[in-house]
Backbone as CSV, one residue per row, in Angstrom:
resi,resn,N_x,N_y,N_z,CA_x,CA_y,CA_z,C_x,C_y,C_z
1,MET,79.210,113.525,124.620,78.721,113.083,123.311,78.874,114.423,122.519
2,ILE,79.339,114.149,121.352,79.788,115.409,120.458,78.429,115.748,119.625
3,ASN,78.185,116.885,119.503,77.050,117.429,118.625,77.405,117.461,117.133
4,LEU,76.703,116.554,116.501,77.240,116.416,114.991,75.973,116.845,114.229
5,LYS,76.122,117.968,113.404,75.096,118.322,112.544,75.334,117.712,111.063
6,ILE,74.297,117.283,110.339,74.547,116.663,109.139,73.532,117.450,108.156
7,GLN,73.920,117.797,106.945,73.205,118.444,105.841,73.352,117.638,104.655
8,LYS,72.023,117.124,104.233,71.996,116.231,103.005,72.072,117.109,101.734
9,LEU,72.918,116.737,100.752,73.061,117.415,99.570,72.395,116.920,98.535
10,THR,71.969,115.612,98.695,71.245,114.708,97.548,70.619,113.756,98.459
11,ASN,69.897,112.759,97.637,69.294,111.627,98.270,70.295,110.562,98.702
12,VAL,70.736,110.699,100.035,71.581,109.681,100.662,71.027,109.221,101.993
13,GLN,71.315,108.256,102.476,70.805,107.733,104.021,71.867,108.356,104.905
14,LEU,71.365,108.891,105.882,72.167,109.604,106.887,72.978,108.544,107.672
15,PRO,74.222,108.972,107.958,75.122,108.193,108.763,74.331,107.679,110.106
16,ASN,74.722,106.394,110.381,74.154,105.936,111.661,74.884,104.686,112.209
17,LYS,74.354,104.354,113.449,75.237,103.160,113.966,74.226,102.020,113.616
18,ALA,74.702,100.917,112.963,73.838,99.660,112.595,73.560,98.995,113.894
19,HIS,74.328,99.003,114.908,73.976,98.359,116.192,74.451,99.171,117.452
20,SER,73.834,98.948,118.376,74.054,99.913,119.557,75.516,99.582,120.062
21,THR,76.134,98.424,119.900,77.474,98.120,120.233,78.576,98.589,119.450
22,ASP,78.154,99.087,118.077,79.160,99.500,117.206,80.116,100.708,117.726
23,ALA,81.379,100.684,117.429,82.386,101.667,117.771,82.187,102.980,117.055
24,GLY,81.813,102.816,115.739,81.554,104.136,115.080,80.300,104.008,114.250
25,ILE,80.177,105.016,113.490,78.745,105.114,112.420,79.268,104.860,111.136
26,ASP,78.288,104.228,110.428,78.343,103.887,108.949,77.824,105.124,108.167
27,PHE,78.624,105.299,106.995,78.247,106.377,106.095,78.007,105.615,104.851
28,TYR,77.023,106.328,104.047,76.437,105.570,102.884,76.644,106.518,101.567
29,LEU,76.760,105.825,100.454,76.885,106.529,99.358,75.459,107.090,98.772
30,PRO,75.514,108.152,97.978,74.190,108.757,97.565,73.550,107.437,96.633
31,GLU,72.202,107.583,96.596,71.570,106.578,95.696,71.743,107.071,94.299
32,ASP,71.952,108.244,94.051,71.970,108.588,92.667,73.321,108.490,91.933
33,LEU,73.535,107.515,91.118,74.952,107.365,90.433,75.291,108.464,89.634
34,ASN,74.429,109.081,89.053,74.647,110.442,88.304,75.301,111.473,89.198
35,TYR,74.883,111.581,90.376,75.384,112.561,91.283,76.828,112.144,91.593
36,ILE,77.005,110.910,91.880,78.323,110.334,92.234,79.364,110.567,91.066
37,PHE,78.955,110.366,89.886,79.702,110.569,88.507,80.060,112.012,88.228
38,GLN,79.122,112.879,88.467,79.364,114.135,88.250,80.100,115.013,89.152
39,ASN,80.079,114.428,90.427,80.802,115.174,91.599,82.037,114.488,92.158
40,GLY,82.270,113.266,91.684,83.498,112.438,92.015,84.475,112.684,91.166
41,LYS,85.651,112.000,91.496,86.812,112.125,90.687,87.262,110.722,90.089
42,ASN,87.532,110.482,89.130,87.989,109.078,88.382,86.909,108.099,88.476
43,ILE,85.629,108.561,88.509,84.682,107.490,88.711,84.033,107.005,87.300
44,LYS,84.127,105.669,87.399,83.529,105.037,86.071,82.251,104.282,86.445
45,ILE,81.259,104.384,85.817,80.070,103.781,86.097,79.849,102.665,84.818
46,GLU,79.536,101.594,85.331,79.321,100.368,84.315,78.146,99.601,84.441
47,THR,77.516,99.050,83.426,76.461,98.362,83.337,76.870,96.815,83.108
48,PHE,76.218,96.081,84.037,76.469,94.603,83.852,75.229,93.712,84.081
49,THR,75.345,92.505,83.759,74.228,91.639,83.903,74.471,90.639,85.002
50,ASP,73.597,90.409,85.935,73.799,89.515,87.004,72.511,88.597,87.199
51,SER,72.656,87.380,86.808,71.568,86.465,86.816,70.432,86.991,86.102
52,GLY,70.691,87.397,84.917,69.736,88.106,83.923,69.183,89.359,84.208
53,ILE,69.736,90.034,85.321,69.104,91.278,85.812,70.228,92.320,85.413
54,VAL,69.757,93.357,84.469,70.837,94.443,84.303,71.038,95.371,85.522
55,LYS,72.222,95.536,85.958,72.505,96.356,87.017,73.513,97.400,86.623
56,THR,73.613,98.523,87.362,74.686,99.520,87.217,75.377,99.789,88.595
57,ALA,76.645,100.054,88.435,77.588,100.121,89.445,78.639,100.918,89.307
58,ILE,79.316,101.586,90.205,80.618,102.113,90.205,81.757,101.061,89.933
59,ALA,82.707,101.422,88.991,83.694,100.504,88.694,84.983,101.004,89.261
60,ILE,85.582,100.278,90.216,86.887,100.647,90.519,87.905,99.616,90.178
61,TYR,88.800,99.840,89.200,89.585,98.797,88.704,90.877,98.646,89.479
62,PRO,91.482,97.589,89.420,92.801,97.259,90.308,93.761,98.330,90.089
63,ASN,94.264,98.769,91.136,95.322,99.897,91.295,94.681,101.191,91.056
64,GLN,93.220,101.514,90.941,92.706,102.566,90.751,92.236,103.220,92.042
65,SER,92.299,104.545,92.072,91.780,105.326,93.145,90.645,106.324,92.787
66,VAL,89.663,106.366,93.649,88.516,107.230,93.259,88.231,108.076,94.404
67,LEU,87.605,109.231,94.122,87.232,110.167,95.230,85.664,110.072,95.216
68,LEU,84.984,109.442,96.027,83.651,109.463,96.028,82.856,110.629,96.938
69,PRO,81.910,111.141,96.351,81.152,112.200,97.070,80.126,111.512,97.956
70,MET,80.129,111.908,99.088,79.133,111.269,100.312,77.825,112.016,100.194
71,GLY,77.701,113.118,99.525,76.291,113.529,99.459,75.837,114.485,100.776
72,ILE,76.929,114.738,101.717,76.784,115.353,102.967,77.618,116.184,103.366
73,LYS,77.184,117.319,104.060,78.054,118.303,104.632,78.118,118.042,106.132
74,THR,78.863,118.198,106.953,79.003,118.184,108.450,79.390,119.417,109.226
75,GLN,78.861,119.601,110.442,79.344,120.642,111.292,79.387,119.922,112.652
76,PHE,80.529,120.115,113.359,80.704,119.738,114.810,81.775,120.737,115.459
77,GLU,81.773,120.295,116.731,82.598,121.206,117.626,84.104,121.280,117.185
78,LEU,84.636,122.310,117.573,86.069,122.667,117.293,86.920,121.724,118.075
79,GLY,88.006,121.126,117.780,88.694,120.307,118.502,88.507,118.796,118.193
80,TRP,87.518,118.568,117.328,87.020,117.167,117.019,87.446,117.068,115.534
81,ALA,87.370,115.716,115.111,87.632,115.326,113.702,86.660,114.130,113.300
82,LEU,86.276,114.002,112.054,85.753,112.844,111.684,86.944,111.982,111.018
83,VAL,86.982,110.733,111.328,87.934,109.933,110.807,87.457,108.568,110.124
84,PHE,87.625,108.398,108.982,87.043,107.265,108.310,88.171,106.303,108.165
85,PHE,87.767,104.988,108.703,88.602,103.844,108.846,88.164,102.655,107.939
86,ASN,89.078,101.891,107.401,88.835,100.683,106.693,87.894,99.819,107.345
87,ARG,86.817,99.356,106.791,86.048,98.193,107.410,86.691,96.871,107.025
88,SER,86.697,96.095,108.079,87.462,94.818,107.785,86.903,93.914,106.663
89,GLY,85.561,93.942,106.535,84.796,93.131,105.467,85.334,93.576,104.044
90,MET,85.183,94.908,104.001,85.462,95.529,102.592,87.120,95.300,102.332
91,ALA,87.768,95.758,103.378,89.417,95.538,103.080,89.722,94.203,102.837
92,THR,89.355,93.133,103.468,89.799,91.865,103.262,89.220,91.061,102.196
93,LYS,87.760,91.393,102.032,87.063,90.560,100.974,87.170,91.102,99.680
94,LYS,87.163,92.377,99.667,86.972,93.098,98.485,88.332,93.769,98.006
95,HIS,89.237,93.970,98.842,90.598,94.573,98.644,90.420,96.003,98.233
96,LEU,89.193,96.641,99.024,88.993,98.066,98.796,89.639,98.761,99.972
97,LEU,90.535,99.635,99.900,91.118,100.419,101.123,90.706,101.768,101.010
98,ARG,90.602,102.447,102.210,90.325,103.971,102.117,91.693,104.616,102.174
99,GLY,91.763,105.684,101.517,92.817,106.559,101.544,92.676,107.552,102.810
100,ALA,93.492,108.622,102.773,93.530,109.591,103.689,92.200,110.172,103.822
101,CYS,91.441,110.073,104.961,89.997,110.638,105.144,89.814,111.134,106.627
102,ILE,90.272,112.272,106.796,90.097,112.963,107.993,89.435,114.284,107.629
103,VAL,88.329,114.612,108.306,87.657,115.791,108.192,87.629,116.627,109.445
104,ASP,88.375,117.739,109.370,88.463,118.735,110.373,87.337,119.421,110.850
105,SER,87.161,119.957,111.971,85.916,120.558,112.400,85.742,121.893,111.827
106,ASP,86.596,122.526,111.214,86.330,123.751,110.426,86.157,123.556,108.868
107,TYR,85.989,122.318,108.508,85.660,122.025,107.029,84.322,122.193,106.691
108,ARG,83.799,123.042,105.848,82.313,122.975,105.556,81.836,122.627,104.255
109,GLY,82.629,122.023,103.441,82.277,121.452,101.959,81.873,120.285,102.167
110,GLU,81.452,119.556,100.964,80.908,118.093,101.028,82.064,117.180,101.377
111,ILE,81.685,116.086,101.950,82.765,115.113,102.612,82.865,114.162,101.332
112,PHE,84.161,113.819,101.012,84.507,112.917,100.029,85.243,111.603,100.638
113,VAL,85.320,110.707,100.124,86.130,109.556,100.666,87.003,108.975,99.659
114,ASN,88.182,108.808,99.738,89.185,108.223,98.804,89.170,106.710,98.842
115,LEU,88.713,106.052,97.881,88.820,104.622,97.857,89.839,104.009,96.818
116,ASN,90.543,102.961,97.339,91.554,102.445,96.383,91.363,100.853,96.279
117,ASN,91.397,100.390,94.971,91.310,99.135,94.791,92.664,98.479,94.592
118,VAL,93.042,97.743,95.766,94.540,97.086,95.876,94.397,95.661,95.471
């Protein structure tokens, strides 16, 4: 088992396995949209109405790529890497694909995920 240390940079849910049988861990976006907007790249935040309720969300337009800050830093053993894969539901239902996302063991900055709307 790898020793993975995680440091929170903002209010974000820590990565975890949703089910004991899952092959990987789920990562979450910070809850603070201003944090995402200020620290990400090509981020647009929009307000919309859903069933009479005003909501705010990240907008990723067709053929757009954004760099999403995950609000965490990690530290783990040399020789290992964190690799982000596309989730089948997001990729097939929403056409959102993750770009190159490999975190080497010597990287100490905030983790970002490149997300593309195809």
